[in-house]
Amino acid sequence: MEIKQRIDSLTPELVGWRHHLHARPELAFEEKETAAFIAAKLREFGLEVKEGIGGTGVVGVLRRGNGPMVGLRADIDALPIVEATGLSYASQMEGKMHACGHDGHTTMLLGAARVLSEMPPENGSIAFIFQPAEENEGGGKAMVEDGLFRDFPASSVYGMHNWPGLPAGQFAVHAGPVMAAFDTFEVIVEGQGSHGAMPHQGIDPIAVSMQLYQAWQLIVSRSVSPTDAAVISVTQIHAGDTWNVVPNAVTLRGTVRTLRPETRDMIEQRMRERAEHICRAFGAKAHFHYLRRYPATINTAAEAETARLTAADTGDAAVLTELAPSMASEDFSYMLHEKPGAYIWLGNGPAEDGHNLHSPRYDFNDAVLPTGVEYWVRLAHRVLSA
Ligand SMILES: [Zn+2]
Ligand SMILES: [Zn+2]
């Protein structure tokens, strides 16, 4: 039977799985019901299953001969959002929602496991990696640290995310950075409080933090190459309680996004230097903390090309290869840090009217389920027959 025909006959079932998962969203590292659903399906398809990797992660393996192994990864967690779609299969879990389409990602990889169990490659193994806690909590890192690639020694690893704003079913992939590194920072500018009418008797931390804010923005405009990209966003400023008191301290917090490791190093260093030097210049003290969260998601050239060729065989529309990277982040980066691989975007259709990722009105587009399954099936065959 042709791959497309087999997937077509499976599609009503795929939609059922997706709606079931959508109605039962679970947050990072709490995906117990979701993981049990995945494991039961994988066993039903006759795969070897390992549960509890990096918390609530699940891996299913299909083995044929002693050829190489390829890793295919989907994320499975939901977000703390109150759903406002009004759908018949809307979330039944108060304050939790599949607003990033991980219900669709899980379904597409399960669909691929089903089809590949019936149409396996001749020689080689496939690890179907179901990763928890993509949203903020770094489940990708947890799985890697828990021995994902020791137990499942894939020679390459692939990921996929739906992308609102791209036409439904159209793919986009390129070599190099596709998603940014995600870091957070905090600085406490410690001055010396005083009467609001007599600022000369103290050290005003608000005035100092305004200087620091400007100096940090100059890192992006003056120290980062105009053809590179970086963002420093101060997203919190906390200080003061009343009208006539200059406070003792100001806390600034925010996020940094970068595409290249060397830019990330440079920004961390200059933010720290400016915090320390500017505070010292005004007689204040800086307490600066910088936390590295997700690294940038960087596709390797050969694997990005494999993904592109596979997508070209799958979709009807031409594969986009020049879409700008997103400054959002993705913890698939931890897997790409260990193994060559590629992360591809699959169009979810128009993003208008709140149909964007993390919106309470977002929903994964069921029309692209068969496209995603077909991509995974063709990719496994392509990689393992090379
Ligand atoms: Zn998300
Ligand atoms: Zn997501």
mmCIF file of C-alpha atoms and ligand atoms in Angstrom:
data_model
loop_
_atom_site.group_PDB
_atom_site.id
_atom_site.type_symbol
_atom_site.label_atom_id
_atom_site.label_comp_id
_atom_site.label_asym_id
_atom_site.label_seq_id
_atom_site.Cartn_x
_atom_site.Cartn_y
_atom_site.Cartn_z
ATOM 1 C CA MET A 1 0.000 0.000 0.000
ATOM 2 C CA GLU A 2 1.168 3.500 -0.750
ATOM 3 C CA ILE A 3 2.239 5.655 2.202
ATOM 4 C CA LYS A 4 -0.293 8.369 1.359
ATOM 5 C CA GLN A 5 -3.182 5.895 1.116
ATOM 6 C CA ARG A 6 -2.312 4.287 4.433
ATOM 7 C CA ILE A 7 -2.150 7.694 6.127
ATOM 8 C CA ASP A 8 -5.469 8.747 4.567
ATOM 9 C CA SER A 9 -7.173 5.674 6.013
ATOM 10 C CA LEU A 10 -5.661 6.466 9.412
ATOM 11 C CA THR A 11 -6.625 10.157 9.456
ATOM 12 C CA PRO A 12 -10.010 9.897 11.248
ATOM 13 C CA GLU A 13 -8.234 8.020 14.043
ATOM 14 C CA LEU A 14 -5.470 10.668 14.168
ATOM 15 C CA VAL A 15 -8.066 13.408 14.580
ATOM 16 C CA GLY A 16 -9.623 11.413 17.437
ATOM 17 C CA TRP A 17 -6.266 11.106 19.236
ATOM 18 C CA ARG A 18 -5.568 14.798 18.755
ATOM 19 C CA HIS A 19 -8.923 15.871 20.170
ATOM 20 C CA HIS A 20 -8.513 13.492 23.121
ATOM 21 C CA LEU A 21 -5.081 14.984 23.910
ATOM 22 C CA HIS A 22 -6.400 18.512 23.409
ATOM 23 C CA ALA A 23 -9.151 17.966 25.969
ATOM 24 C CA ARG A 24 -6.711 16.574 28.576
ATOM 25 C CA PRO A 25 -3.759 19.027 28.603
ATOM 26 C CA GLU A 26 -1.044 18.617 31.240
ATOM 27 C CA LEU A 27 1.721 21.065 32.202
ATOM 28 C CA ALA A 28 5.495 20.586 32.169
ATOM 29 C CA PHE A 29 6.679 17.394 33.932
ATOM 30 C CA GLU A 30 3.087 16.569 34.955
ATOM 31 C CA GLU A 31 2.249 14.774 31.697
ATOM 32 C CA LYS A 32 1.354 11.452 33.371
ATOM 33 C CA GLU A 33 -1.933 10.755 31.572
ATOM 34 C CA THR A 34 -0.440 11.937 28.269
ATOM 35 C CA ALA A 35 2.645 9.731 28.704
ATOM 36 C CA ALA A 36 0.481 6.708 29.589
ATOM 37 C CA PHE A 37 -1.636 7.315 26.457
ATOM 38 C CA ILE A 38 1.506 7.492 24.302
ATOM 39 C CA ALA A 39 3.097 4.383 25.853
ATOM 40 C CA ALA A 40 -0.100 2.345 25.428
ATOM 41 C CA LYS A 41 -0.331 3.298 21.745
ATOM 42 C CA LEU A 42 3.340 2.480 21.103
ATOM 43 C CA ARG A 43 2.907 -0.960 22.725
ATOM 44 C CA GLU A 44 -0.219 -1.532 20.660
ATOM 45 C CA PHE A 45 1.912 -0.882 17.529
ATOM 46 C CA GLY A 46 4.404 -3.522 18.744
ATOM 47 C CA LEU A 47 7.229 -1.156 19.683
ATOM 48 C CA GLU A 48 9.714 -1.464 22.548
ATOM 49 C CA VAL A 49 8.788 1.240 25.078
ATOM 50 C CA LYS A 50 10.759 2.999 27.798
ATOM 51 C CA GLU A 51 8.956 5.383 30.132
ATOM 52 C CA GLY A 52 10.058 7.906 32.746
ATOM 53 C CA ILE A 53 13.058 9.322 30.851
ATOM 54 C CA GLY A 54 13.809 12.813 32.150
ATOM 55 C CA GLY A 55 10.666 12.719 34.268
ATOM 56 C CA THR A 56 7.661 12.015 32.069
ATOM 57 C CA GLY A 57 9.445 11.371 28.744
ATOM 58 C CA VAL A 58 8.624 8.283 26.666
ATOM 59 C CA VAL A 59 10.621 6.612 23.895
ATOM 60 C CA GLY A 60 9.343 3.915 21.548
ATOM 61 C CA VAL A 61 11.803 1.973 19.396
ATOM 62 C CA LEU A 62 11.276 0.128 16.156
ATOM 63 C CA ARG A 63 14.245 -2.133 15.337
ATOM 64 C CA ARG A 64 15.154 -3.768 12.032
ATOM 65 C CA GLY A 65 18.590 -5.336 11.529
ATOM 66 C CA ASN A 66 21.678 -3.611 12.870
ATOM 67 C CA GLY A 67 21.679 -0.452 10.771
ATOM 68 C CA PRO A 68 21.909 3.054 12.278
ATOM 69 C CA MET A 69 19.278 4.658 14.496
ATOM 70 C CA VAL A 70 17.431 7.902 13.799
ATOM 71 C CA GLY A 71 15.656 9.945 16.498
ATOM 72 C CA LEU A 72 12.322 11.651 15.773
ATOM 73 C CA ARG A 73 11.116 13.989 18.501
ATOM 74 C CA ALA A 74 7.753 15.493 19.503
ATOM 75 C CA ASP A 75 6.960 17.637 22.558
ATOM 76 C CA ILE A 76 3.925 16.703 24.672
ATOM 77 C CA ASP A 77 3.240 19.440 27.263
ATOM 78 C CA ALA A 78 0.578 22.172 27.482
ATOM 79 C CA LEU A 79 0.491 25.741 28.865
ATOM 80 C CA PRO A 80 -1.106 27.459 31.884
ATOM 81 C CA ILE A 81 -3.687 29.316 29.756
ATOM 82 C CA VAL A 82 -7.481 29.455 30.076
ATOM 83 C CA GLU A 83 -8.792 28.184 26.733
ATOM 84 C CA ALA A 84 -11.184 30.491 24.864
ATOM 85 C CA THR A 85 -11.794 28.548 21.643
ATOM 86 C CA GLY A 86 -15.288 27.270 22.454
ATOM 87 C CA LEU A 87 -14.436 24.002 20.660
ATOM 88 C CA SER A 88 -16.368 20.810 21.408
ATOM 89 C CA TYR A 89 -13.068 19.182 22.418
ATOM 90 C CA ALA A 90 -11.772 22.202 24.400
ATOM 91 C CA SER A 91 -9.693 21.686 27.549
ATOM 92 C CA GLN A 92 -11.421 19.942 30.440
ATOM 93 C CA MET A 93 -8.543 20.879 32.747
ATOM 94 C CA GLU A 94 -9.120 24.269 34.378
ATOM 95 C CA GLY A 95 -6.448 26.808 33.408
ATOM 96 C CA LYS A 96 -4.493 24.433 31.169
ATOM 97 C CA MET A 97 -4.458 24.415 27.389
ATOM 98 C CA HIS A 98 -2.680 22.937 24.387
ATOM 99 C CA ALA A 99 -2.022 26.424 22.988
ATOM 100 C CA CYS A 100 1.244 25.551 21.225
ATOM 101 C CA GLY A 101 0.019 22.553 19.223
ATOM 102 C CA HIS A 102 1.988 19.899 21.099
ATOM 103 C CA ASP A 103 -1.194 17.790 20.972
ATOM 104 C CA GLY A 104 -0.783 17.854 17.173
ATOM 105 C CA HIS A 105 2.958 17.113 17.374
ATOM 106 C CA THR A 106 2.326 14.107 19.654
ATOM 107 C CA THR A 107 -0.407 12.817 17.341
ATOM 108 C CA MET A 108 1.727 13.141 14.192
ATOM 109 C CA LEU A 109 4.630 11.217 15.738
ATOM 110 C CA LEU A 110 2.252 8.523 17.060
ATOM 111 C CA GLY A 111 0.738 8.298 13.565
ATOM 112 C CA ALA A 112 4.214 7.871 12.104
ATOM 113 C CA ALA A 113 5.001 5.117 14.628
ATOM 114 C CA ARG A 114 1.849 3.323 13.566
ATOM 115 C CA VAL A 115 2.558 3.588 9.826
ATOM 116 C CA LEU A 116 6.262 2.749 10.179
ATOM 117 C CA SER A 117 5.452 -0.310 12.290
ATOM 118 C CA GLU A 118 3.524 -1.576 9.241
ATOM 119 C CA MET A 119 5.994 -0.256 6.638
ATOM 120 C CA PRO A 120 9.374 -0.378 8.393
ATOM 121 C CA PRO A 121 12.696 0.482 6.805
ATOM 122 C CA GLU A 122 14.718 -2.601 5.790
ATOM 123 C CA ASN A 123 17.682 -2.018 8.016
ATOM 124 C CA GLY A 124 17.924 0.427 10.917
ATOM 125 C CA SER A 125 16.105 1.616 13.999
ATOM 126 C CA ILE A 126 13.804 4.500 14.771
ATOM 127 C CA ALA A 127 13.566 6.087 18.224
ATOM 128 C CA PHE A 128 10.261 7.919 18.638
ATOM 129 C CA ILE A 129 11.085 10.504 21.316
ATOM 130 C CA PHE A 130 8.158 12.032 23.233
ATOM 131 C CA GLN A 131 9.611 14.881 25.249
ATOM 132 C CA PRO A 132 7.977 16.544 28.263
ATOM 133 C CA ALA A 133 8.195 20.134 29.468
ATOM 134 C CA GLU A 134 9.195 22.026 26.331
ATOM 135 C CA GLU A 135 7.567 25.202 27.704
ATOM 136 C CA ASN A 136 10.149 26.918 29.954
ATOM 137 C CA GLU A 137 11.192 23.873 31.964
ATOM 138 C CA GLY A 138 13.740 22.247 29.633
ATOM 139 C CA GLY A 139 12.433 18.697 29.317
ATOM 140 C CA GLY A 140 14.794 18.263 26.348
ATOM 141 C CA LYS A 141 17.743 18.842 28.666
ATOM 142 C CA ALA A 142 16.250 16.515 31.290
ATOM 143 C CA MET A 143 15.947 13.677 28.754
ATOM 144 C CA VAL A 144 19.507 14.159 27.463
ATOM 145 C CA GLU A 145 20.887 14.218 31.020
ATOM 146 C CA ASP A 146 18.883 11.111 31.878
ATOM 147 C CA GLY A 147 20.734 9.151 29.190
ATOM 148 C CA LEU A 148 18.455 9.522 26.162
ATOM 149 C CA PHE A 149 21.276 9.091 23.655
ATOM 150 C CA ARG A 150 23.161 6.562 25.786
ATOM 151 C CA ASP A 151 20.114 4.266 25.732
ATOM 152 C CA PHE A 152 19.037 5.239 22.217
ATOM 153 C CA PRO A 153 22.256 6.032 20.313
ATOM 154 C CA ALA A 154 20.720 7.843 17.346
ATOM 155 C CA SER A 155 23.160 9.109 14.728
ATOM 156 C CA SER A 156 20.897 12.078 13.999
ATOM 157 C CA VAL A 157 17.771 13.634 15.491
ATOM 158 C CA TYR A 158 14.891 15.578 13.947
ATOM 159 C CA GLY A 159 12.179 17.862 15.329
ATOM 160 C CA MET A 160 9.074 19.590 13.955
ATOM 161 C CA HIS A 161 6.855 22.479 15.094
ATOM 162 C CA ASN A 162 3.659 23.829 13.588
ATOM 163 C CA TRP A 163 3.942 27.445 12.445
ATOM 164 C CA PRO A 164 0.902 29.754 12.305
ATOM 165 C CA GLY A 165 1.286 32.336 9.554
ATOM 166 C CA LEU A 166 2.711 29.808 7.111
ATOM 167 C CA PRO A 167 0.110 28.340 4.717
ATOM 168 C CA ALA A 168 -1.280 25.041 6.029
ATOM 169 C CA GLY A 169 0.957 22.155 5.000
ATOM 170 C CA GLN A 170 3.846 24.246 3.701
ATOM 171 C CA PHE A 171 7.258 23.431 5.191
ATOM 172 C CA ALA A 172 10.141 25.755 6.043
ATOM 173 C CA VAL A 173 13.660 24.642 6.959
ATOM 174 C CA HIS A 174 17.207 25.934 6.605
ATOM 175 C CA ALA A 175 20.711 25.226 7.875
ATOM 176 C CA GLY A 176 22.096 27.286 10.764
ATOM 177 C CA PRO A 177 20.195 29.061 13.558
ATOM 178 C CA VAL A 178 16.395 28.659 13.425
ATOM 179 C CA MET A 179 15.412 29.605 16.992
ATOM 180 C CA ALA A 180 17.214 31.858 19.473
ATOM 181 C CA ALA A 181 18.983 31.148 22.730
ATOM 182 C CA PHE A 182 16.903 32.162 25.736
ATOM 183 C CA ASP A 183 18.502 33.641 28.855
ATOM 184 C CA THR A 184 17.193 35.612 31.824
ATOM 185 C CA PHE A 185 18.847 38.288 33.968
ATOM 186 C CA GLU A 186 18.323 40.278 37.127
ATOM 187 C CA VAL A 187 20.203 43.279 38.469
ATOM 188 C CA ILE A 188 19.613 44.884 41.830
ATOM 189 C CA VAL A 189 20.902 48.460 41.730
ATOM 190 C CA GLU A 190 21.639 49.295 45.321
ATOM 191 C CA GLY A 191 21.806 53.014 46.045
ATOM 192 C CA GLN A 192 21.032 54.865 49.222
ATOM 193 C CA GLY A 193 17.503 55.958 50.016
ATOM 194 C CA SER A 194 16.727 59.559 50.861
ATOM 195 C CA HIS A 195 13.974 62.182 51.224
ATOM 196 C CA GLY A 196 12.374 62.879 47.839
ATOM 197 C CA ALA A 197 13.016 66.584 48.392
ATOM 198 C CA MET A 198 16.699 66.056 49.265
ATOM 199 C CA PRO A 199 18.106 63.595 46.727
ATOM 200 C CA HIS A 200 21.628 64.974 47.192
ATOM 201 C CA GLN A 201 21.720 63.274 50.590
ATOM 202 C CA GLY A 202 21.447 59.818 49.041
ATOM 203 C CA ILE A 203 22.269 57.852 45.891
ATOM 204 C CA ASP A 204 19.210 57.576 43.654
ATOM 205 C CA PRO A 205 19.054 53.999 42.260
ATOM 206 C CA ILE A 206 16.223 54.932 39.873
ATOM 207 C CA ALA A 207 18.405 57.533 38.127
ATOM 208 C CA VAL A 208 21.257 55.011 37.928
ATOM 209 C CA SER A 209 19.045 52.241 36.538
ATOM 210 C CA MET A 210 17.809 54.586 33.751
ATOM 211 C CA GLN A 211 21.449 55.053 32.669
ATOM 212 C CA LEU A 212 21.984 51.321 32.806
ATOM 213 C CA TYR A 213 18.867 50.647 30.715
ATOM 214 C CA GLN A 214 20.148 52.950 27.965
ATOM 215 C CA ALA A 215 23.651 51.486 28.094
ATOM 216 C CA TRP A 216 22.307 47.943 27.741
ATOM 217 C CA GLN A 217 20.244 48.857 24.665
ATOM 218 C CA LEU A 218 23.412 50.261 23.098
ATOM 219 C CA ILE A 219 24.916 46.764 23.262
ATOM 220 C CA VAL A 220 22.308 45.595 20.750
ATOM 221 C CA SER A 221 22.551 48.644 18.476
ATOM 222 C CA ARG A 222 26.323 49.219 18.681
ATOM 223 C CA SER A 223 28.039 45.943 19.596
ATOM 224 C CA VAL A 224 26.024 43.332 17.702
ATOM 225 C CA SER A 225 26.677 43.084 13.973
ATOM 226 C CA PRO A 226 23.813 44.621 11.952
ATOM 227 C CA THR A 227 23.477 41.304 10.079
ATOM 228 C CA ASP A 228 23.279 39.275 13.302
ATOM 229 C CA ALA A 229 20.287 39.547 15.656
ATOM 230 C CA ALA A 230 19.848 39.940 19.389
ATOM 231 C CA VAL A 231 17.229 41.221 21.817
ATOM 232 C CA ILE A 232 17.660 42.590 25.338
ATOM 233 C CA SER A 233 14.216 43.155 26.855
ATOM 234 C CA VAL A 234 13.854 44.555 30.354
ATOM 235 C CA THR A 235 10.449 43.206 31.289
ATOM 236 C CA GLN A 236 10.251 44.152 35.003
ATOM 237 C CA ILE A 237 11.246 47.246 36.977
ATOM 238 C CA HIS A 238 10.494 47.251 40.697
ATOM 239 C CA ALA A 239 11.210 50.164 43.016
ATOM 240 C CA GLY A 240 9.655 52.572 45.460
ATOM 241 C CA ASP A 241 6.466 52.668 47.538
ATOM 242 C CA THR A 242 5.477 56.276 47.951
ATOM 243 C CA TRP A 243 5.666 59.823 46.576
ATOM 244 C CA ASN A 244 8.337 61.483 48.615
ATOM 245 C CA VAL A 245 10.948 58.802 49.270
ATOM 246 C CA VAL A 246 13.814 57.941 46.932
ATOM 247 C CA PRO A 247 14.066 54.161 47.372
ATOM 248 C CA ASN A 248 17.154 52.300 48.418
ATOM 249 C CA ALA A 249 17.242 49.879 45.502
ATOM 250 C CA VAL A 250 15.788 49.055 42.074
ATOM 251 C CA THR A 251 15.380 45.581 40.608
ATOM 252 C CA LEU A 252 15.447 45.147 36.822
ATOM 253 C CA ARG A 253 14.680 41.773 35.247
ATOM 254 C CA GLY A 254 14.278 40.565 31.703
ATOM 255 C CA THR A 255 15.312 38.274 28.889
ATOM 256 C CA VAL A 256 18.077 38.084 26.288
ATOM 257 C CA ARG A 257 17.695 36.320 22.928
ATOM 258 C CA THR A 258 20.606 35.564 20.601
ATOM 259 C CA LEU A 259 21.256 33.353 17.572
ATOM 260 C CA ARG A 260 25.017 32.797 17.842
ATOM 261 C CA PRO A 261 26.979 31.433 20.819
ATOM 262 C CA GLU A 262 29.668 34.139 20.464
ATOM 263 C CA THR A 263 27.017 36.900 20.538
ATOM 264 C CA ARG A 264 25.525 35.319 23.640
ATOM 265 C CA ASP A 265 28.928 35.326 25.397
ATOM 266 C CA MET A 266 29.581 38.947 24.391
ATOM 267 C CA ILE A 267 26.175 40.191 25.593
ATOM 268 C CA GLU A 268 26.410 38.477 28.964
ATOM 269 C CA GLN A 269 29.875 39.929 29.530
ATOM 270 C CA ARG A 270 28.991 43.491 28.472
ATOM 271 C CA MET A 271 25.741 43.555 30.438
ATOM 272 C CA ARG A 272 27.684 42.572 33.541
ATOM 273 C CA GLU A 273 30.479 45.100 32.896
ATOM 274 C CA ARG A 274 28.037 47.958 32.285
ATOM 275 C CA ALA A 275 26.013 47.101 35.364
ATOM 276 C CA GLU A 276 29.143 47.115 37.527
ATOM 277 C CA HIS A 277 30.842 50.150 35.962
ATOM 278 C CA ILE A 278 27.780 52.385 35.678
ATOM 279 C CA CYS A 279 26.732 51.667 39.248
ATOM 280 C CA ARG A 280 30.250 52.355 40.474
ATOM 281 C CA ALA A 281 30.371 55.645 38.537
ATOM 282 C CA PHE A 282 27.361 56.874 40.519
ATOM 283 C CA GLY A 283 28.384 55.424 43.857
ATOM 284 C CA ALA A 284 25.824 52.617 43.691
ATOM 285 C CA LYS A 285 26.356 48.857 43.805
ATOM 286 C CA ALA A 286 25.264 46.300 41.194
ATOM 287 C CA HIS A 287 24.174 42.777 42.090
ATOM 288 C CA PHE A 288 23.982 41.149 38.664
ATOM 289 C CA HIS A 289 22.768 37.621 37.908
ATOM 290 C CA TYR A 290 22.602 36.090 34.456
ATOM 291 C CA LEU A 291 21.015 32.695 33.892
ATOM 292 C CA ARG A 292 21.584 30.723 30.692
ATOM 293 C CA ARG A 293 18.435 28.865 29.760
ATOM 294 C CA TYR A 294 17.911 27.239 26.307
ATOM 295 C CA PRO A 295 20.769 27.384 23.778
ATOM 296 C CA ALA A 296 20.020 28.441 20.194
ATOM 297 C CA THR A 297 18.474 25.809 17.940
ATOM 298 C CA ILE A 298 21.008 25.342 15.145
ATOM 299 C CA ASN A 299 20.383 22.958 12.246
ATOM 300 C CA THR A 300 23.374 21.117 10.784
ATOM 301 C CA ALA A 301 23.776 21.528 7.025
ATOM 302 C CA ALA A 302 23.514 17.903 5.825
ATOM 303 C CA GLU A 303 20.500 17.134 8.027
ATOM 304 C CA ALA A 304 18.736 20.383 7.066
ATOM 305 C CA GLU A 305 19.150 19.277 3.459
ATOM 306 C CA THR A 306 17.747 15.814 4.266
ATOM 307 C CA ALA A 307 14.752 17.515 5.909
ATOM 308 C CA ARG A 308 14.291 19.809 2.908
ATOM 309 C CA LEU A 309 14.362 16.952 0.397
ATOM 310 C CA THR A 310 11.894 14.966 2.504
ATOM 311 C CA ALA A 311 9.565 17.946 2.855
ATOM 312 C CA ALA A 312 9.742 18.517 -0.901
ATOM 313 C CA ASP A 313 8.565 14.908 -1.462
ATOM 314 C CA THR A 314 5.760 15.405 1.063
ATOM 315 C CA GLY A 315 4.135 18.809 0.681
ATOM 316 C CA ASP A 316 2.392 20.269 -2.344
ATOM 317 C CA ALA A 317 3.859 23.746 -1.834
ATOM 318 C CA ALA A 318 7.525 24.588 -2.368
ATOM 319 C CA VAL A 319 9.668 24.266 0.770
ATOM 320 C CA LEU A 320 10.704 27.668 2.118
ATOM 321 C CA THR A 321 14.424 27.833 2.837
ATOM 322 C CA GLU A 322 14.919 31.522 3.551
ATOM 323 C CA LEU A 323 12.494 32.220 6.377
ATOM 324 C CA ALA A 324 14.156 34.383 9.048
ATOM 325 C CA PRO A 325 14.949 32.619 12.332
ATOM 326 C CA SER A 326 12.510 33.158 15.186
ATOM 327 C CA MET A 327 13.733 34.934 18.340
ATOM 328 C CA ALA A 328 11.561 32.553 20.371
ATOM 329 C CA SER A 329 13.290 29.469 21.770
ATOM 330 C CA GLU A 330 13.028 25.718 21.813
ATOM 331 C CA ASP A 331 14.641 23.088 24.025
ATOM 332 C CA PHE A 332 15.117 20.693 21.096
ATOM 333 C CA SER A 333 18.361 22.704 21.026
ATOM 334 C CA TYR A 334 19.718 20.435 23.800
ATOM 335 C CA MET A 335 19.291 17.402 21.525
ATOM 336 C CA LEU A 336 20.901 19.262 18.596
ATOM 337 C CA HIS A 337 23.773 20.065 20.935
ATOM 338 C CA GLU A 338 24.462 16.306 21.193
ATOM 339 C CA LYS A 339 23.587 15.084 17.696
ATOM 340 C CA PRO A 340 23.428 16.443 14.172
ATOM 341 C CA GLY A 341 19.869 17.120 13.104
ATOM 342 C CA ALA A 342 17.246 19.539 11.867
ATOM 343 C CA TYR A 343 14.135 21.271 13.151
ATOM 344 C CA ILE A 344 11.437 22.004 10.579
ATOM 345 C CA TRP A 345 8.375 24.261 10.632
ATOM 346 C CA LEU A 346 5.049 23.011 9.262
ATOM 347 C CA GLY A 347 2.532 25.697 8.254
ATOM 348 C CA ASN A 348 -0.596 25.765 10.440
ATOM 349 C CA GLY A 349 -2.514 28.276 8.266
ATOM 350 C CA PRO A 350 -3.402 31.950 8.910
ATOM 351 C CA ALA A 351 -2.391 33.438 12.267
ATOM 352 C CA GLU A 352 -5.079 36.147 12.317
ATOM 353 C CA ASP A 353 -7.789 36.469 14.982
ATOM 354 C CA GLY A 354 -5.667 35.010 17.746
ATOM 355 C CA HIS A 355 -4.686 31.829 15.920
ATOM 356 C CA ASN A 356 -1.124 32.343 17.084
ATOM 357 C CA LEU A 357 1.011 30.147 19.337
ATOM 358 C CA HIS A 358 0.244 30.680 23.061
ATOM 359 C CA SER A 359 -3.033 32.480 22.322
ATOM 360 C CA PRO A 360 -6.179 31.343 24.219
ATOM 361 C CA ARG A 361 -7.883 31.129 20.799
ATOM 362 C CA TYR A 362 -5.223 29.024 19.081
ATOM 363 C CA ASP A 363 -5.908 25.494 17.829
ATOM 364 C CA PHE A 364 -3.697 23.034 15.970
ATOM 365 C CA ASN A 365 -4.918 22.574 12.386
ATOM 366 C CA ASP A 366 -6.130 18.971 11.926
ATOM 367 C CA ALA A 367 -5.796 19.364 8.138
ATOM 368 C CA VAL A 368 -1.998 19.136 8.464
ATOM 369 C CA LEU A 369 -1.935 15.935 10.559
ATOM 370 C CA PRO A 370 -1.505 13.663 7.497
ATOM 371 C CA THR A 371 1.225 15.964 6.106
ATOM 372 C CA GLY A 372 3.225 15.760 9.318
ATOM 373 C CA VAL A 373 2.861 11.971 9.515
ATOM 374 C CA GLU A 374 3.961 11.606 5.921
ATOM 375 C CA TYR A 375 7.028 13.780 6.549
ATOM 376 C CA TRP A 376 8.111 11.588 9.489
ATOM 377 C CA VAL A 377 7.548 8.337 7.568
ATOM 378 C CA ARG A 378 9.452 9.526 4.494
ATOM 379 C CA LEU A 379 12.212 11.023 6.649
ATOM 380 C CA ALA A 380 12.844 7.731 8.503
ATOM 381 C CA HIS A 381 13.030 5.862 5.176
ATOM 382 C CA ARG A 382 15.313 8.480 3.628
ATOM 383 C CA VAL A 383 17.734 8.613 6.551
ATOM 384 C CA LEU A 384 17.908 4.834 7.054
ATOM 385 C CA SER A 385 18.296 3.952 3.373
ATOM 386 C CA ALA A 386 21.158 6.423 2.855
HETATM 387 ZN ZN ZN B 1 5.118 27.096 23.033
HETATM 388 ZN ZN ZN B 2 5.631 24.677 21.106
#
